[in-house]
mmCIF file of C-alpha atoms in Angstrom:
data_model
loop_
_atom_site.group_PDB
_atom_site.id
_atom_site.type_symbol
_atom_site.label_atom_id
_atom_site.label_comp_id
_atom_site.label_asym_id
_atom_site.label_seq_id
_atom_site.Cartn_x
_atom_site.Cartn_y
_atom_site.Cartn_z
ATOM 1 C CA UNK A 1 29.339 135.390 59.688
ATOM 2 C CA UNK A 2 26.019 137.720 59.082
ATOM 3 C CA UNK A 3 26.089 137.527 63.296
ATOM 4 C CA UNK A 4 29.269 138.312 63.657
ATOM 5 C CA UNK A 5 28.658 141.637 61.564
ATOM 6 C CA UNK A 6 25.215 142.516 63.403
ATOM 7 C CA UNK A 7 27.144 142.872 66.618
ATOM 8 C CA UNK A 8 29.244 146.433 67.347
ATOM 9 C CA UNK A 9 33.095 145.634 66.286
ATOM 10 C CA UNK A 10 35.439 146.507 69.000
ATOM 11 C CA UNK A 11 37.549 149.859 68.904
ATOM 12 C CA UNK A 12 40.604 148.107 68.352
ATOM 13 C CA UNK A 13 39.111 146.921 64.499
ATOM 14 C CA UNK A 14 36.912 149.508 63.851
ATOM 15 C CA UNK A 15 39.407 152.514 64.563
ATOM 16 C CA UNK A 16 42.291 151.149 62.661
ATOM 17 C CA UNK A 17 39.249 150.587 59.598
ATOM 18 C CA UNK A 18 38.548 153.883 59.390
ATOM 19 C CA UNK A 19 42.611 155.050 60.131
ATOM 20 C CA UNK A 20 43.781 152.859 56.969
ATOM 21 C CA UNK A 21 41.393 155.294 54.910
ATOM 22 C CA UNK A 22 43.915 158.009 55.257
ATOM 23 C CA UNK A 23 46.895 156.099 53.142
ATOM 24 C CA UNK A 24 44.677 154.691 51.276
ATOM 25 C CA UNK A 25 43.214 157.924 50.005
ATOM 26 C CA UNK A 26 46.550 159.738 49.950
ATOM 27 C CA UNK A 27 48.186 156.647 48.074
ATOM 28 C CA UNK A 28 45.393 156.160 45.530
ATOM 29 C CA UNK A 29 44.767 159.609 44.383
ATOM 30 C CA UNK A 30 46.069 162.155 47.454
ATOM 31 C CA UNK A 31 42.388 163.278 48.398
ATOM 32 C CA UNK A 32 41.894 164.402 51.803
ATOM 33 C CA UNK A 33 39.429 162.232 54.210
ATOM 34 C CA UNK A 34 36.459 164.455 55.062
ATOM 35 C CA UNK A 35 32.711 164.156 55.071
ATOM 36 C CA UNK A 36 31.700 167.813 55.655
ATOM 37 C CA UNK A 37 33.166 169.040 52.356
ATOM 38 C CA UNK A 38 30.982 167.011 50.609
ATOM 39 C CA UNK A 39 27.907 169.403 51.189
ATOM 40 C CA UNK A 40 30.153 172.248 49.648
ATOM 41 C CA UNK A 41 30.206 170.226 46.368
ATOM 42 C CA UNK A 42 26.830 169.019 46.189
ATOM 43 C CA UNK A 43 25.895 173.423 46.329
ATOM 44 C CA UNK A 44 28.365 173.631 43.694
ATOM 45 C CA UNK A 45 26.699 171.228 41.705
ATOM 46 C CA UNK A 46 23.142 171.761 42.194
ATOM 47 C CA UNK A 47 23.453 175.928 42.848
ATOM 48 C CA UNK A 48 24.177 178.002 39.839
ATOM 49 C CA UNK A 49 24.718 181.178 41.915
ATOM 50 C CA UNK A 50 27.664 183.980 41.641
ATOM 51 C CA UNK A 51 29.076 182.719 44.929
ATOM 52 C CA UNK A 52 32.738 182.505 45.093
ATOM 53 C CA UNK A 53 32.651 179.850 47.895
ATOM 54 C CA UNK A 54 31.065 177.689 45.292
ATOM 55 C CA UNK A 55 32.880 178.707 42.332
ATOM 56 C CA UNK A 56 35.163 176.089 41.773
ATOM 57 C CA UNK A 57 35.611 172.764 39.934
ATOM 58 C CA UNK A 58 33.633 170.433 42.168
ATOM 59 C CA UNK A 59 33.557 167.779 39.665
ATOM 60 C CA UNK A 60 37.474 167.011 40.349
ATOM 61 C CA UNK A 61 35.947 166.191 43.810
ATOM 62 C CA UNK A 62 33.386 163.726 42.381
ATOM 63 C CA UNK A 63 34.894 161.009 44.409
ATOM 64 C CA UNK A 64 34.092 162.460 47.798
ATOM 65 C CA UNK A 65 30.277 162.357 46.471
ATOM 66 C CA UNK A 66 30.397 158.576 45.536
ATOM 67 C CA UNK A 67 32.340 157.982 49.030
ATOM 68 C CA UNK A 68 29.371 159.881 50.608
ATOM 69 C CA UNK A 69 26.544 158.358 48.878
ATOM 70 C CA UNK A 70 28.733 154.883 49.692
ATOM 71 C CA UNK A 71 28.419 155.900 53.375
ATOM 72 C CA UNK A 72 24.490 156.538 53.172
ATOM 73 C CA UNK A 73 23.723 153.418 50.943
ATOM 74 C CA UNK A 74 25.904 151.592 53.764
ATOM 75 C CA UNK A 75 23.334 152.989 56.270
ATOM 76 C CA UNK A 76 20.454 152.110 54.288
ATOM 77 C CA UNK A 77 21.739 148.427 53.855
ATOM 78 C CA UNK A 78 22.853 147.987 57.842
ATOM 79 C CA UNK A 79 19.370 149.507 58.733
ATOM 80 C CA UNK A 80 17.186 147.050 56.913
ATOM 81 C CA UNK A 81 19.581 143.634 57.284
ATOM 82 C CA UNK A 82 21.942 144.029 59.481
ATOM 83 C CA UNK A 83 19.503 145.208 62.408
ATOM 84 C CA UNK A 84 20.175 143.798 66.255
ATOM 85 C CA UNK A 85 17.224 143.492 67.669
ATOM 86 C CA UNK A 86 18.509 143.864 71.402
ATOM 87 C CA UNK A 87 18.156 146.632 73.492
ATOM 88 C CA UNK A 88 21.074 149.127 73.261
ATOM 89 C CA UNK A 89 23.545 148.598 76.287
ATOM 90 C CA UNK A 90 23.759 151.627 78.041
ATOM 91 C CA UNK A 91 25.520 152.003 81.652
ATOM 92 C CA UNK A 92 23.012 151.668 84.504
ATOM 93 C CA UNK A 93 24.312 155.368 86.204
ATOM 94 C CA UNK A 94 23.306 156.541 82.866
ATOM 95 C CA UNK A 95 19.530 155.214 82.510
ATOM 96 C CA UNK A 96 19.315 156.204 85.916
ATOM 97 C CA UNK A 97 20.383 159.677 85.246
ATOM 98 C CA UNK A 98 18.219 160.162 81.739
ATOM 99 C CA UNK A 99 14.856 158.621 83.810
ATOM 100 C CA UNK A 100 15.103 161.720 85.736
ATOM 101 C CA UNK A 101 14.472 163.403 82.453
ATOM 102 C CA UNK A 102 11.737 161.354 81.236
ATOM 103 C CA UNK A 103 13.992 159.595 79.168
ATOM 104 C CA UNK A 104 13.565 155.526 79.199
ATOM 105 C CA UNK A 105 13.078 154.011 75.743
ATOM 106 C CA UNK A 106 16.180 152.250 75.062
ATOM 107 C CA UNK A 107 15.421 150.433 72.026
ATOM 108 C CA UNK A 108 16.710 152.195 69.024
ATOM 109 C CA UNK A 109 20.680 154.160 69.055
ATOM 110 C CA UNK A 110 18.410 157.333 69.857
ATOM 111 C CA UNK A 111 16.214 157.453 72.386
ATOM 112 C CA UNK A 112 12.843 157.967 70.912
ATOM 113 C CA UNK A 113 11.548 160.572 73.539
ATOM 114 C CA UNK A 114 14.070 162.804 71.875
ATOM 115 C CA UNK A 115 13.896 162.712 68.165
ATOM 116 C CA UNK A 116 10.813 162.479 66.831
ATOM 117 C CA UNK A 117 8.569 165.080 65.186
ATOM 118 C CA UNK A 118 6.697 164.968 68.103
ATOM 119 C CA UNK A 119 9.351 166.251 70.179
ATOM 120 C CA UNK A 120 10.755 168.926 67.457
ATOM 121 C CA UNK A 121 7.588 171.502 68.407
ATOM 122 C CA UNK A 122 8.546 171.537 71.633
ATOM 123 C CA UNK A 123 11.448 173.826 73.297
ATOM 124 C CA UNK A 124 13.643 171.061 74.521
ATOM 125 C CA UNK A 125 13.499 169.348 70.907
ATOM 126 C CA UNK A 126 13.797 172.324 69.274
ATOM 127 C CA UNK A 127 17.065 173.175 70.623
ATOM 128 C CA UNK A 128 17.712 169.511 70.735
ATOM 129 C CA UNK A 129 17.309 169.173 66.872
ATOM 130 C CA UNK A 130 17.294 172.963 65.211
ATOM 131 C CA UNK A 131 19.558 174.558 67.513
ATOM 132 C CA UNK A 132 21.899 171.643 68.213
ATOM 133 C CA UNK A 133 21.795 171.168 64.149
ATOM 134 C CA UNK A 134 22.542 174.531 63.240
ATOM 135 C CA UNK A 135 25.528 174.658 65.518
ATOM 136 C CA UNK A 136 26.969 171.553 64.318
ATOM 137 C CA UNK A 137 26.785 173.050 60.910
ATOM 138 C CA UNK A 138 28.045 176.341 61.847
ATOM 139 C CA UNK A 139 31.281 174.786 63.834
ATOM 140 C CA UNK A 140 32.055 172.635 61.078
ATOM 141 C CA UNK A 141 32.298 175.405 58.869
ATOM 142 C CA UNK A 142 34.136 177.962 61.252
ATOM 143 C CA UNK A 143 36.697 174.649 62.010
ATOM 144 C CA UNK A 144 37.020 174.348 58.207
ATOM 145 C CA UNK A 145 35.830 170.732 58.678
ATOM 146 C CA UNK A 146 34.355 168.233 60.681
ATOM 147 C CA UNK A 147 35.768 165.791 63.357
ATOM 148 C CA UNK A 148 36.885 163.214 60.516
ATOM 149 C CA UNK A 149 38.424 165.959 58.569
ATOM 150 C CA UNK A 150 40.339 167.001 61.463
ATOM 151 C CA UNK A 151 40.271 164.324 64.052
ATOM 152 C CA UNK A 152 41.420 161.579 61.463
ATOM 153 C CA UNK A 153 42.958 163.196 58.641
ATOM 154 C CA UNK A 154 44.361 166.292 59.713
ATOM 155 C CA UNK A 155 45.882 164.771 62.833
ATOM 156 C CA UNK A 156 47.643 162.078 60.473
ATOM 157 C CA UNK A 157 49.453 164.251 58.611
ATOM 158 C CA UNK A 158 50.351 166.294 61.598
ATOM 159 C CA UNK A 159 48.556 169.902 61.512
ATOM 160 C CA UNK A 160 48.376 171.773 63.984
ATOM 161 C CA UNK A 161 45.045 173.607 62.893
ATOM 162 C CA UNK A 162 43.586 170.177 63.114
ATOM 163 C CA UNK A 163 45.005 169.353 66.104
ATOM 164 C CA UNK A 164 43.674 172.511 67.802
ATOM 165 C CA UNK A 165 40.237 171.963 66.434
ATOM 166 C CA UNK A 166 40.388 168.133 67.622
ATOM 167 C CA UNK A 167 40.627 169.622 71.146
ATOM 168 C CA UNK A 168 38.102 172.052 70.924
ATOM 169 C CA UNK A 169 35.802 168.962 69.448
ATOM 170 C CA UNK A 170 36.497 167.087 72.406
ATOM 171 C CA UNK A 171 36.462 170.099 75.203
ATOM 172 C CA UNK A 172 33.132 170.994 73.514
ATOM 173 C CA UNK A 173 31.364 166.923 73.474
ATOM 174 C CA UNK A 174 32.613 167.145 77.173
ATOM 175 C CA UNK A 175 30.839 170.420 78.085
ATOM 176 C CA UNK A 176 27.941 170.084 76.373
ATOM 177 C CA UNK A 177 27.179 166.086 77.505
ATOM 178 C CA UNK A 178 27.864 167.331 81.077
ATOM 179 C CA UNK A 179 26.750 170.898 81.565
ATOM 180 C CA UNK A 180 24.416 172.388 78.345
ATOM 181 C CA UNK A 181 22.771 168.805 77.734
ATOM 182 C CA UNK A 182 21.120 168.621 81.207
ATOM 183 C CA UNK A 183 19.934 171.806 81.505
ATOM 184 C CA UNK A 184 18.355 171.427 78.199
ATOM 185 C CA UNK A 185 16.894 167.853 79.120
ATOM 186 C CA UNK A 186 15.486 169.152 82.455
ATOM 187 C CA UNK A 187 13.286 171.583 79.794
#
């Protein structure tokens, strides 16, 4: 059984997984799925400031916390006993390609050459890691959520806002993993 978790679960259990969180959630206590909001209430909590963003009662949102810290304990738990020691499988085209940009350690879900502090003082890490950071932040906030907010959620109960927003997630992963990402990789 404790191989049959190590390996990566197909799409076809993993997606519906994570879909049957959105009844579940709307049955047991009508929250909205989101991750992203999560950060909001943590400010709220820990940041006694005369912000109206984060003036109101976070702690009827306490459950989003727990689900969150759930999510990074999960991480913590699949990172020390549930690690697969194999190399990642990545498509051949696709080492190929990286190689070209100096990119051929393979063994962890991110390539080392990439993120490390290392890496972070120089431009193409920088922008890799700062920029790329601060733009994820920034979109999530102009979207009013993140891609399981929207993508998941919002597109299960039929909005359109999140249905734009899932197609400006996707048109973005598209332009940047084929256009912005090499440029900044031949650095």
């Amino acid at each position: 059984m404790l191989e049959l978790i190590k390996e990566p679960w197909p799409w076809y259990v993993a997606g519906p997984l994570i879909g049957l969180t959105v009844p579940v959630l709307l049955i047991l206590g009508n929250k909205s799925f989101g991750i992203s909001s999560s950060l909001r209430h943590i400010c709220a909590a820990c940041i006694p400031a005369n912000i109206s963003f984060f003036k109101y009662d976070w702690k009827k949102e306490l459950w989003n916390l727990f689900f969150v810290f759930g999510i990074f304990l999960g991480g913590i738990i699949a990172s020390h006993y549930l690690i697969n020691n194999a190399e990642i499988s990545v498509n051949p085209k696709l080492k190929a390609e990286l190689a070209t940009y100096g990119i051929t350690d393979f063994s962890n879900l991110v390539p080392a050459q990439l993120m490390n502090f290392a890496s972070l003082l120089t431009l193409r890490g920088f922008i890799t890691m700062v920029v790329g950071g601060f733009l994820v932040g920034f979109g999530t906030r102009y979207a009013g959520g993140c891609t399981s907010g929207h993508a998941i959620m919002g597109l299960s109960n039929l909005q359109l806002p999140s249905l734009i927003a899932a197609i400006c997630f996707m048109a973005g992963g598209f332009l940047m993993a084929n256009v912005i990402l090499p440029i900044i990789l031949s650095l």
